[in-house]
PDB file of N, CA and C in Angstrom:
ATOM      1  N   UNK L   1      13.528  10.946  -0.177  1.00 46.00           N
ATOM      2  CA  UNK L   1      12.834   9.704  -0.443  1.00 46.00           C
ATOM      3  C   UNK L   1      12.683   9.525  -1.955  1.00 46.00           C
ATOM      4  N   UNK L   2      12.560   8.622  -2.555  1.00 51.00           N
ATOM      5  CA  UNK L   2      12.991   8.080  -3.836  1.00 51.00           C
ATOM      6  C   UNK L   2      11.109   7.782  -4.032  1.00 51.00           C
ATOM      7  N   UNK L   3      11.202   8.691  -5.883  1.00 57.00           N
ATOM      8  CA  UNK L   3       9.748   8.110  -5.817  1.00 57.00           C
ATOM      9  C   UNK L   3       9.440   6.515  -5.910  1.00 57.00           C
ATOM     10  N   UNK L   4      10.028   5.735  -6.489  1.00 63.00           N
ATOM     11  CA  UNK L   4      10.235   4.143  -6.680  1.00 63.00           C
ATOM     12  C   UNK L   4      10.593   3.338  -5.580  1.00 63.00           C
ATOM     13  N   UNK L   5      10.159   2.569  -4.404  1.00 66.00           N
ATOM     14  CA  UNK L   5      10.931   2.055  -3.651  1.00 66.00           C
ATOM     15  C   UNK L   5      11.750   1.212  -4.173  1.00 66.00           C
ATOM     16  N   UNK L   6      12.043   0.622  -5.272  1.00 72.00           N
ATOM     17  CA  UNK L   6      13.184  -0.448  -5.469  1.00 72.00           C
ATOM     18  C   UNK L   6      12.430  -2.189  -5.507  1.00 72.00           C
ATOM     19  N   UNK L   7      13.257  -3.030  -5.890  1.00 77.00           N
ATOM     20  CA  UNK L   7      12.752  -4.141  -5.626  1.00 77.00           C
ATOM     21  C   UNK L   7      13.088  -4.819  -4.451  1.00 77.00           C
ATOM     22  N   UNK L   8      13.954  -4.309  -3.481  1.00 85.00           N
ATOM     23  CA  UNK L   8      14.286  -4.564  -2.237  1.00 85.00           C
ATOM     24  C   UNK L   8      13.335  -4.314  -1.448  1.00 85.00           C
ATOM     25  N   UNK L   9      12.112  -5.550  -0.577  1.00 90.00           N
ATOM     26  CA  UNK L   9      11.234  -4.850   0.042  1.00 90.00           C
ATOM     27  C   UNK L   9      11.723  -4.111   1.668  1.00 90.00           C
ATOM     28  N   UNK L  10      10.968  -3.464   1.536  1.00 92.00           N
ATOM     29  CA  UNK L  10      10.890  -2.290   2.590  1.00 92.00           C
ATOM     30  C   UNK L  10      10.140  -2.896   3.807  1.00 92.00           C
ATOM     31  N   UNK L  11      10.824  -3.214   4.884  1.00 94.00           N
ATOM     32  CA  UNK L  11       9.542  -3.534   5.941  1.00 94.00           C
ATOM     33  C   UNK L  11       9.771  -2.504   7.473  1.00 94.00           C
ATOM     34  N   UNK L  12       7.998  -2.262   7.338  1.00 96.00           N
ATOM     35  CA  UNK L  12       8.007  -1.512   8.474  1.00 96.00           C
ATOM     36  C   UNK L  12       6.818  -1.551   9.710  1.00 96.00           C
ATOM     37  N   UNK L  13       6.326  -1.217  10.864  1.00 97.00           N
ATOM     38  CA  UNK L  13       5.486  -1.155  11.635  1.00 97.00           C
ATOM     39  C   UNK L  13       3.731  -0.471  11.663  1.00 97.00           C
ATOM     40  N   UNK L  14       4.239   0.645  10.899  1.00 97.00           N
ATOM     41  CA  UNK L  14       2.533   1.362  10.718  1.00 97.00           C
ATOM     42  C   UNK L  14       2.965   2.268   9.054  1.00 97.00           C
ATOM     43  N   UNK L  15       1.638   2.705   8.961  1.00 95.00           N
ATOM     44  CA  UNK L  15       1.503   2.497   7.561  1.00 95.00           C
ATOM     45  C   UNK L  15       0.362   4.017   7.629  1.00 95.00           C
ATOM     46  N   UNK L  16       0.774   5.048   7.457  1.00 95.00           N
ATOM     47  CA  UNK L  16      -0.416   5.796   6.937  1.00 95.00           C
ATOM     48  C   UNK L  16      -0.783   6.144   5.565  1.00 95.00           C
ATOM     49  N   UNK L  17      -2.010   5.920   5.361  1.00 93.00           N
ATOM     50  CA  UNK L  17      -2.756   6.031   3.533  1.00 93.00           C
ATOM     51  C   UNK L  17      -3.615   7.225   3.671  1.00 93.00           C
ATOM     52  N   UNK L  18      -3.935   7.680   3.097  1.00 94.00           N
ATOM     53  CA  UNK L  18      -4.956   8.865   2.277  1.00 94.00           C
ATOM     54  C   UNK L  18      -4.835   8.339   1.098  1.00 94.00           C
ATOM     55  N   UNK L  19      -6.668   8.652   1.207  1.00 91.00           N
ATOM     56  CA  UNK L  19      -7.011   7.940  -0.052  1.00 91.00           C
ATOM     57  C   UNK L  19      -8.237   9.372  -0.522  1.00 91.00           C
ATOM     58  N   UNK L  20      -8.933   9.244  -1.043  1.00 88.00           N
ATOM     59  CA  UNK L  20     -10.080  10.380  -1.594  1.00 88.00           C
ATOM     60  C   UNK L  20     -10.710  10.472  -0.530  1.00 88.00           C
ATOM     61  N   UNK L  21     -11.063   9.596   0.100  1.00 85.00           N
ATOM     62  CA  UNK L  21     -12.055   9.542   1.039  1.00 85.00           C
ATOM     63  C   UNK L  21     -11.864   9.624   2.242  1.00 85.00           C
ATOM     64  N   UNK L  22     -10.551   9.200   2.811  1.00 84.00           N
ATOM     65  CA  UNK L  22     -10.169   8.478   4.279  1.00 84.00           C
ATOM     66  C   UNK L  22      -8.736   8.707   4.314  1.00 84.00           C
ATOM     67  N   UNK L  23      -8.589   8.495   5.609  1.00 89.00           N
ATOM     68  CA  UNK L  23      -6.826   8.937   6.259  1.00 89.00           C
ATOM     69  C   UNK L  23      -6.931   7.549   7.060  1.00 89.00           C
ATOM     70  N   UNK L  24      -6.096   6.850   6.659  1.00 87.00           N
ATOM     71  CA  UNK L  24      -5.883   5.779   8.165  1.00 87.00           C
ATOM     72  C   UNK L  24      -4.552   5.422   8.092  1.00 87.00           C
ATOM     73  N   UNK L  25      -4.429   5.442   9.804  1.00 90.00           N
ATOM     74  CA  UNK L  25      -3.533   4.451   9.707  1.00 90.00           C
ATOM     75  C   UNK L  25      -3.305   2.816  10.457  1.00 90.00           C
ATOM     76  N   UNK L  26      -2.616   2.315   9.780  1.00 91.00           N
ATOM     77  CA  UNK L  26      -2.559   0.799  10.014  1.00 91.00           C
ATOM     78  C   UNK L  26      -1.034  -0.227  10.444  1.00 91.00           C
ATOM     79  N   UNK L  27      -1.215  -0.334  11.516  1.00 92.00           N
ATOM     80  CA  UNK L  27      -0.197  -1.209  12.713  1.00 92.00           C
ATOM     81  C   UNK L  27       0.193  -2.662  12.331  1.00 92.00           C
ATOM     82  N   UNK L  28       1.373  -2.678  12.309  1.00 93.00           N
ATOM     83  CA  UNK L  28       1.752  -4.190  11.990  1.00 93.00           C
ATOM     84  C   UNK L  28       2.932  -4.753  11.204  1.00 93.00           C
ATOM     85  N   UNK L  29       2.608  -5.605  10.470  1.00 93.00           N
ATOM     86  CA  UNK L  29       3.910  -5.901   9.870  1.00 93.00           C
ATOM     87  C   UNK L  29       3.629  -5.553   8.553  1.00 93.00           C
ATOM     88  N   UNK L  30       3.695  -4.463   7.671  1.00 95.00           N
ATOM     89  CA  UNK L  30       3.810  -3.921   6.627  1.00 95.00           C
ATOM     90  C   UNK L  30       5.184  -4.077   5.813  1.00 95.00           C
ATOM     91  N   UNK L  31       4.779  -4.386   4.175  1.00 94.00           N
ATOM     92  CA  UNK L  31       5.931  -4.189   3.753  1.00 94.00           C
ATOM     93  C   UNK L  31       5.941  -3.191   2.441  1.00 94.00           C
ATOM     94  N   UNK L  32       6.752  -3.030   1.463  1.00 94.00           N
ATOM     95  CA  UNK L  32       6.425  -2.001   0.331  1.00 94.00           C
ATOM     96  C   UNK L  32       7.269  -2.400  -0.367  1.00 94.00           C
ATOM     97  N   UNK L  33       7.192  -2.645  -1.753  1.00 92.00           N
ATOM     98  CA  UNK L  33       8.577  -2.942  -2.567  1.00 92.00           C
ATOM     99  C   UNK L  33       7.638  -2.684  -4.706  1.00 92.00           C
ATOM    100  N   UNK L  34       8.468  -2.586  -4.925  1.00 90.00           N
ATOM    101  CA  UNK L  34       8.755  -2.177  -6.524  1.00 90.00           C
ATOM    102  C   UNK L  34       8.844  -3.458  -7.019  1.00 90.00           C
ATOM    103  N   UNK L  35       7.961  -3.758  -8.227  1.00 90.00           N
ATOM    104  CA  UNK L  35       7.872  -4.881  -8.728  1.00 90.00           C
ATOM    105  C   UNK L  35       7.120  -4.504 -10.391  1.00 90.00           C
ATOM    106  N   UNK L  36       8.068  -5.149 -11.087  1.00 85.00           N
ATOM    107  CA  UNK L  36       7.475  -4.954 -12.858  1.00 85.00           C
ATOM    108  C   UNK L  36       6.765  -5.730 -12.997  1.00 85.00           C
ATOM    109  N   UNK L  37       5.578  -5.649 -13.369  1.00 81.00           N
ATOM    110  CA  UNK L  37       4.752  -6.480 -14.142  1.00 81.00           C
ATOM    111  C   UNK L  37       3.977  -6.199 -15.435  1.00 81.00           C
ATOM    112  N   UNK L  38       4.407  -7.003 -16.622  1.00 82.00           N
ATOM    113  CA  UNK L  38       3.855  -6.902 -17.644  1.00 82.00           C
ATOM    114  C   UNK L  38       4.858  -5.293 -18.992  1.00 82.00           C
ATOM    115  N   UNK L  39       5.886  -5.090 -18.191  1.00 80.00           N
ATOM    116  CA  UNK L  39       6.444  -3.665 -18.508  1.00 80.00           C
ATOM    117  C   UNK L  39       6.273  -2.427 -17.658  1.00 80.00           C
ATOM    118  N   UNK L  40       5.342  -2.506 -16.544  1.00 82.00           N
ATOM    119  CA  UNK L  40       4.991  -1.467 -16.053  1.00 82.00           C
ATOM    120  C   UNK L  40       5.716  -1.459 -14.474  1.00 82.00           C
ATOM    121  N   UNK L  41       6.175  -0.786 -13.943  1.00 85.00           N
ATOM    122  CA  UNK L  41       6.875  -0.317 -12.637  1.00 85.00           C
ATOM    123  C   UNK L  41       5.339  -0.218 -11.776  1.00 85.00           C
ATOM    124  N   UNK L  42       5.246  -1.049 -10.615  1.00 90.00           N
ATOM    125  CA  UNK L  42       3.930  -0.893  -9.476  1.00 90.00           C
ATOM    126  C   UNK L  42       4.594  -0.863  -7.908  1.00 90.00           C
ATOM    127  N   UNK L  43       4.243  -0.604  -7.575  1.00 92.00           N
ATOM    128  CA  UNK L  43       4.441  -0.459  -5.936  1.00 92.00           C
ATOM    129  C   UNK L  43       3.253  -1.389  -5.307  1.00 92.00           C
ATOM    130  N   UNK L  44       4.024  -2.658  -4.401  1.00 92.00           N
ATOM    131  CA  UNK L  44       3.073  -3.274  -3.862  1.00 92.00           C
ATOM    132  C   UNK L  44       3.190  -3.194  -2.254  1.00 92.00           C
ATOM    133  N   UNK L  45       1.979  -2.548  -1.755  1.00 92.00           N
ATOM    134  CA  UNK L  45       1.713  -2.716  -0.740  1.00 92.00           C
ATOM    135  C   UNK L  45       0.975  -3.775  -0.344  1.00 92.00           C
ATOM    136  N   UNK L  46       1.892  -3.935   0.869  1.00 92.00           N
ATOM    137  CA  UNK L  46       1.183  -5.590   1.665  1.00 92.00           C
ATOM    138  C   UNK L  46       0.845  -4.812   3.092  1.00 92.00           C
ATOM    139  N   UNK L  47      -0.354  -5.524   3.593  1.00 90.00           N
ATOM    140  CA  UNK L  47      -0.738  -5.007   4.774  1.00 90.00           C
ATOM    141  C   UNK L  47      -1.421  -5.963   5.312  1.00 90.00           C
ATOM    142  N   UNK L  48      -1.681  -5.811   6.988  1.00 87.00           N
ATOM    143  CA  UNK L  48      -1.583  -7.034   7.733  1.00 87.00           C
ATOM    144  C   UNK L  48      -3.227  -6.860   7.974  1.00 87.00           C
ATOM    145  N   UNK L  49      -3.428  -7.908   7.932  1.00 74.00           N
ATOM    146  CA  UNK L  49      -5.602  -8.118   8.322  1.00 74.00           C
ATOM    147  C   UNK L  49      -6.235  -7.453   9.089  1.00 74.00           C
ATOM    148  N   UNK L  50      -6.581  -6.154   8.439  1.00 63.00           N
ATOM    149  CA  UNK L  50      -7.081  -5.118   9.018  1.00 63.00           C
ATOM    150  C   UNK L  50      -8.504  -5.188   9.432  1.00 63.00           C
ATOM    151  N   UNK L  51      -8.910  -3.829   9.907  1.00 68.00           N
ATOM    152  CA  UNK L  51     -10.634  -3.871   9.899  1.00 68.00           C
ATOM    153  C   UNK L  51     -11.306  -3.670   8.943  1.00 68.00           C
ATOM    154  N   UNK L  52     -12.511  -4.961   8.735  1.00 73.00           N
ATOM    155  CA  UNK L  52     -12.984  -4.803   7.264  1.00 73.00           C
ATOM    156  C   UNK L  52     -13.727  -3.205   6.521  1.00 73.00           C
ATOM    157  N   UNK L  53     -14.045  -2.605   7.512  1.00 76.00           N
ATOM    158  CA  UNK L  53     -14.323  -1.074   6.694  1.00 76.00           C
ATOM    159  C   UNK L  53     -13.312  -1.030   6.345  1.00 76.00           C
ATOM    160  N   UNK L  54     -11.835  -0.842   6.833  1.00 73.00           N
ATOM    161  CA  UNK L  54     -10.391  -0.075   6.606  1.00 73.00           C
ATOM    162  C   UNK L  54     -10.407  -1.039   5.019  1.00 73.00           C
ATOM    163  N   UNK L  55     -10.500  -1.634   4.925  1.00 71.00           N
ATOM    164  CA  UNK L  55     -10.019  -2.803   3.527  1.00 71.00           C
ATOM    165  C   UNK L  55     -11.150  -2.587   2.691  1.00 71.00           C
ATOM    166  N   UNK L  56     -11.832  -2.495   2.942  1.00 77.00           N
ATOM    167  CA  UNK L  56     -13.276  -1.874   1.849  1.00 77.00           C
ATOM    168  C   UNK L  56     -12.783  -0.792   1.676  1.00 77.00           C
ATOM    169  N   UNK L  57     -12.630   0.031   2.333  1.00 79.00           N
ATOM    170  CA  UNK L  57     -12.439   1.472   1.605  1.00 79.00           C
ATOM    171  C   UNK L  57     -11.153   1.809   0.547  1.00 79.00           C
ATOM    172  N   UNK L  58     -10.186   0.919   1.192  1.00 78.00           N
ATOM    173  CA  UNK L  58      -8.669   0.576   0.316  1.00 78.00           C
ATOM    174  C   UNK L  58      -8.972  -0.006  -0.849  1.00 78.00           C
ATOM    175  N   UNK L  59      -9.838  -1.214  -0.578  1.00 75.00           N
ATOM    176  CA  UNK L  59     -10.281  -1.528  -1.771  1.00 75.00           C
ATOM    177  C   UNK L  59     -10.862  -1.126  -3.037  1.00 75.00           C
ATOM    178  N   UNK L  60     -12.365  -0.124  -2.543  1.00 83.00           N
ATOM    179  CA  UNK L  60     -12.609   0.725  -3.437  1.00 83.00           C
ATOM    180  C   UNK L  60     -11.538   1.973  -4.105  1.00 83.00           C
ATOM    181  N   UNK L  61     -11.497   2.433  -3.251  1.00 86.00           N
ATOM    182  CA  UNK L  61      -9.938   3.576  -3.810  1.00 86.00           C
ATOM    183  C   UNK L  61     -10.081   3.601  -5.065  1.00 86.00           C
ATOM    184  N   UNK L  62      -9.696   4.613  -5.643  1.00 91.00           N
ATOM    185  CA  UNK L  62      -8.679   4.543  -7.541  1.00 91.00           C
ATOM    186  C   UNK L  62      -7.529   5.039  -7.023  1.00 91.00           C
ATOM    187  N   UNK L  63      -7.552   6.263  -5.898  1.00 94.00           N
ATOM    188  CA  UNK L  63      -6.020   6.646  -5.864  1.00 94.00           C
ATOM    189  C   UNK L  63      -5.785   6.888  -3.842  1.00 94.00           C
ATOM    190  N   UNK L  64      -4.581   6.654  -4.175  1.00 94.00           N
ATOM    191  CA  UNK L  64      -4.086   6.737  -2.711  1.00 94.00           C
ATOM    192  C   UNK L  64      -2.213   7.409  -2.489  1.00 94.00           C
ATOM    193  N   UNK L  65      -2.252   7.602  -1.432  1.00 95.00           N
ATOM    194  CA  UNK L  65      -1.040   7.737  -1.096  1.00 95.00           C
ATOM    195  C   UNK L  65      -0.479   7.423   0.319  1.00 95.00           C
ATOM    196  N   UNK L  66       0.833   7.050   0.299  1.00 95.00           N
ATOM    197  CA  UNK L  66       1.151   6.491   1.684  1.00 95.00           C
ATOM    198  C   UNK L  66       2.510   6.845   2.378  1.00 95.00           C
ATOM    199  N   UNK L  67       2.487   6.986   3.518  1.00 96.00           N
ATOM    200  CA  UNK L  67       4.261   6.880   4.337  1.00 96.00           C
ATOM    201  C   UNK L  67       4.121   5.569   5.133  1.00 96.00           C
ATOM    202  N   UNK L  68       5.514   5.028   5.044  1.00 96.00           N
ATOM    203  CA  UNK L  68       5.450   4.188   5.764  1.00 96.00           C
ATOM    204  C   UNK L  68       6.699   4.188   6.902  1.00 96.00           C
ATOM    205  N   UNK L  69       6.433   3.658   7.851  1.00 97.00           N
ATOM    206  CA  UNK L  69       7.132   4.336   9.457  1.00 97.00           C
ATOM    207  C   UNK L  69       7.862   3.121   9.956  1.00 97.00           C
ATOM    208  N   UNK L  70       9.206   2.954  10.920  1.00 96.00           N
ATOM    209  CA  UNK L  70       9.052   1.925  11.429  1.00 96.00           C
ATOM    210  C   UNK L  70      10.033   2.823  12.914  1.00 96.00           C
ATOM    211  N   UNK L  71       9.353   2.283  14.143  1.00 97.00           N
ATOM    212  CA  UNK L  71       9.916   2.783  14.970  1.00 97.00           C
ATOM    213  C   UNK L  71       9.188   4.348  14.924  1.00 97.00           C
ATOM    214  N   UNK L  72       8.816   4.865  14.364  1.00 95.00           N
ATOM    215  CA  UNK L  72       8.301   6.264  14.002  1.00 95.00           C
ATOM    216  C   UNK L  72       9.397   6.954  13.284  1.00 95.00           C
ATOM    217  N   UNK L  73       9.755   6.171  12.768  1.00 97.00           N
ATOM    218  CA  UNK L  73      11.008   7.150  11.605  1.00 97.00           C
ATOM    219  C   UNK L  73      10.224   6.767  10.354  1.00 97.00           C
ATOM    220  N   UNK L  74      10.371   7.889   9.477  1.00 95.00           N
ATOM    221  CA  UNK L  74       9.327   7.507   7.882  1.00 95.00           C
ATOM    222  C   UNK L  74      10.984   6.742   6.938  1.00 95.00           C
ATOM    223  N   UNK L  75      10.047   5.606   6.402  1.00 93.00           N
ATOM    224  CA  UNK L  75      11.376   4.799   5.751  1.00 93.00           C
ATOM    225  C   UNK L  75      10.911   5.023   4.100  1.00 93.00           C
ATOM    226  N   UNK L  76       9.961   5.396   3.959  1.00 93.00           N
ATOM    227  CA  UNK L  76       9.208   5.593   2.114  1.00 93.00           C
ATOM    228  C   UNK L  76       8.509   6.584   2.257  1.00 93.00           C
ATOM    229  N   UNK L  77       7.972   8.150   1.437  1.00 93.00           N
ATOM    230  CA  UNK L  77       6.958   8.402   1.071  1.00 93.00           C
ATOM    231  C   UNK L  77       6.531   8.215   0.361  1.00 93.00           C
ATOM    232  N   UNK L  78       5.270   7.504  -0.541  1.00 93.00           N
ATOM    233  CA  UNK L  78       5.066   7.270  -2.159  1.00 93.00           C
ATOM    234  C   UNK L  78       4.292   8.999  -2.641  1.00 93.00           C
ATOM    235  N   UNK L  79       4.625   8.481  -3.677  1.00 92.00           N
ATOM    236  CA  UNK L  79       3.976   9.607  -4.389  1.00 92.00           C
ATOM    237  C   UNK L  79       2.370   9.436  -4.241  1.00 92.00           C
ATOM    238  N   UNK L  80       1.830  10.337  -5.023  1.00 93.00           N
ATOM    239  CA  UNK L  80      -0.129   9.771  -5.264  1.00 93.00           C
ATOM    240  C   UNK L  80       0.180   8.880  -6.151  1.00 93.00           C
ATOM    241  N   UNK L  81      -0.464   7.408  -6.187  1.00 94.00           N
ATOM    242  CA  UNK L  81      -0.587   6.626  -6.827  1.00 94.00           C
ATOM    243  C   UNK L  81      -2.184   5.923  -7.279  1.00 94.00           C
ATOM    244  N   UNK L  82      -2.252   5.752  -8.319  1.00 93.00           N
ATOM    245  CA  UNK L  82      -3.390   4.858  -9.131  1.00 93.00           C
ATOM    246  C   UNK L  82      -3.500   3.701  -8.609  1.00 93.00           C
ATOM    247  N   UNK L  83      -4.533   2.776  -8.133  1.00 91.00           N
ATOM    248  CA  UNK L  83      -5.003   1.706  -7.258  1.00 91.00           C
ATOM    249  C   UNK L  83      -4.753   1.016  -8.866  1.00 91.00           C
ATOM    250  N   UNK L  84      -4.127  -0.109  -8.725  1.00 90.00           N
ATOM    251  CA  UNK L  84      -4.369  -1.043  -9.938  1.00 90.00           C
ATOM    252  C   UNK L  84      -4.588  -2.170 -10.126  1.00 90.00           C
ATOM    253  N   UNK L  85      -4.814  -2.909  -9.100  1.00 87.00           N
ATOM    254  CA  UNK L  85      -5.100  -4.484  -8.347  1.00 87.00           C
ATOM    255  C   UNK L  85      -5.043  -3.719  -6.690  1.00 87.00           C
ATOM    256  N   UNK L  86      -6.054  -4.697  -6.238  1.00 84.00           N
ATOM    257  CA  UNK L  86      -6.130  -5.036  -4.820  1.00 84.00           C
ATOM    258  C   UNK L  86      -6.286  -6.692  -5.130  1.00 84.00           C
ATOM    259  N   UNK L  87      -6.024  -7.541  -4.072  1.00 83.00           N
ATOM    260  CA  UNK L  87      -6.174  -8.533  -4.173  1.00 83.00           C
ATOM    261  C   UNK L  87      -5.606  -9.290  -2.381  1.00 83.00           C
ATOM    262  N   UNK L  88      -5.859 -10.418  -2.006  1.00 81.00           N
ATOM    263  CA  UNK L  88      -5.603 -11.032  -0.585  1.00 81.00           C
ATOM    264  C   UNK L  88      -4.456 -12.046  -0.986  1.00 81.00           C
ATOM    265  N   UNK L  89      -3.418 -12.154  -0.112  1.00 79.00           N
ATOM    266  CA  UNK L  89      -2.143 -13.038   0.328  1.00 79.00           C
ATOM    267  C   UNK L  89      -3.248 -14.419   1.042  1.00 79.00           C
ATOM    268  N   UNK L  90      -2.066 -15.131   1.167  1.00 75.00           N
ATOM    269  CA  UNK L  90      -3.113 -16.044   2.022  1.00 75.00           C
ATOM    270  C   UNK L  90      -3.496 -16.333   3.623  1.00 75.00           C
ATOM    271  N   UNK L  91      -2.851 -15.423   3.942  1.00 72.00           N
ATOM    272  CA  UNK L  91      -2.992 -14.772   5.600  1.00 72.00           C
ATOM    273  C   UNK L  91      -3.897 -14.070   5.802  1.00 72.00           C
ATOM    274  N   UNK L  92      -4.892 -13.907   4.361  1.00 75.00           N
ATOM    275  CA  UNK L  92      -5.273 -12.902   4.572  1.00 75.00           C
ATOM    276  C   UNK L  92      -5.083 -11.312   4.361  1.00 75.00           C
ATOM    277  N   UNK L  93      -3.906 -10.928   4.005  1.00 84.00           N
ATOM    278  CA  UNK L  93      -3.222  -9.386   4.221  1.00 84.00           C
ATOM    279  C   UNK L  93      -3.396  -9.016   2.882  1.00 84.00           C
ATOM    280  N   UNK L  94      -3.997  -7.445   3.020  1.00 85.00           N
ATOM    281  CA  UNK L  94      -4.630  -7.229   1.588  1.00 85.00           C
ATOM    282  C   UNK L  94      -3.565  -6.183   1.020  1.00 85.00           C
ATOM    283  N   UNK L  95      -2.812  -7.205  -0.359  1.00 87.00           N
ATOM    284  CA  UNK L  95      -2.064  -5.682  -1.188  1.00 87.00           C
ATOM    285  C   UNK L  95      -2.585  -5.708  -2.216  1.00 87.00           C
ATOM    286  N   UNK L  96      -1.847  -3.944  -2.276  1.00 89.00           N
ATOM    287  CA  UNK L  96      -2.518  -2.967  -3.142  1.00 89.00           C
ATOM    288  C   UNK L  96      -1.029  -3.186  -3.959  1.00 89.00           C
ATOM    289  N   UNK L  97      -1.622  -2.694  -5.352  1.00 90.00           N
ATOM    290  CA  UNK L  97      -0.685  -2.604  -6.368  1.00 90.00           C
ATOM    291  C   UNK L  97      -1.251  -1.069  -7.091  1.00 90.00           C
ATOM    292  N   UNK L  98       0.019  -0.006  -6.853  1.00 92.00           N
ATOM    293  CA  UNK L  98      -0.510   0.955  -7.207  1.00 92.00           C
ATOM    294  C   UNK L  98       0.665   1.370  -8.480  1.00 92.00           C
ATOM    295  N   UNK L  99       0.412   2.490  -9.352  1.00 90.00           N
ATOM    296  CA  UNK L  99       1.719   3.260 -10.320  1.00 90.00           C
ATOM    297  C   UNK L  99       0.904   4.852 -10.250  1.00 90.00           C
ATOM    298  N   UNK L 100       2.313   5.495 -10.512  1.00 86.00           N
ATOM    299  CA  UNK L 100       1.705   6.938 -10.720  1.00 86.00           C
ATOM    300  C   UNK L 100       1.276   7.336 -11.694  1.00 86.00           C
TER     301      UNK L 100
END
């Protein structure tokens, strides 16, 4: 697995995070992709309208890490990454923008 996913997004079914605090995982239509902003290489995770503890706690975060699955085959592992924006899509679906 490549530490960078690329700018090609990645889409998959469930999504497990560890974060400092918490292990979850989360069902749905997830995606993951590599995106520069400002000079800097981030990994944005998009995730589908979860339960609001699960998104509070993502939210708070500084650091996390994730696999992401589809079918139950792992298609990304990220490395530990630095929380660097959270922010909401307009569906609702909360991504994270993380770098190592």
């Amino acid at each position: 697995m490549a530490a960078f996913p690329g700018t090609r997004p990645l889409t998959g079914d469930a999504v497990q995070i560890t974060t400092e605090a918490a292990s979850v995982t989360i069902t749905g239509r997830i995606t993951s992709q590599g995106v520069l902003r400002d000079g800097r290489g981030l990994v944005e995770l998009t995730l589908p309208d979860a339960d609001p503890q699960q998104r509070r706690d993502l939210e708070w975060s500084k650091r996390y890490q994730y696999n992401l699955y589809l079918g139950g085959a792992l298609l990304y592992s990220s490395p530990e990454l630095e929380v660097r924006e959270t922010r909401r899509a307009g569906d609702e679906a909360l991504i994270i923008s993380g770098s190592p």
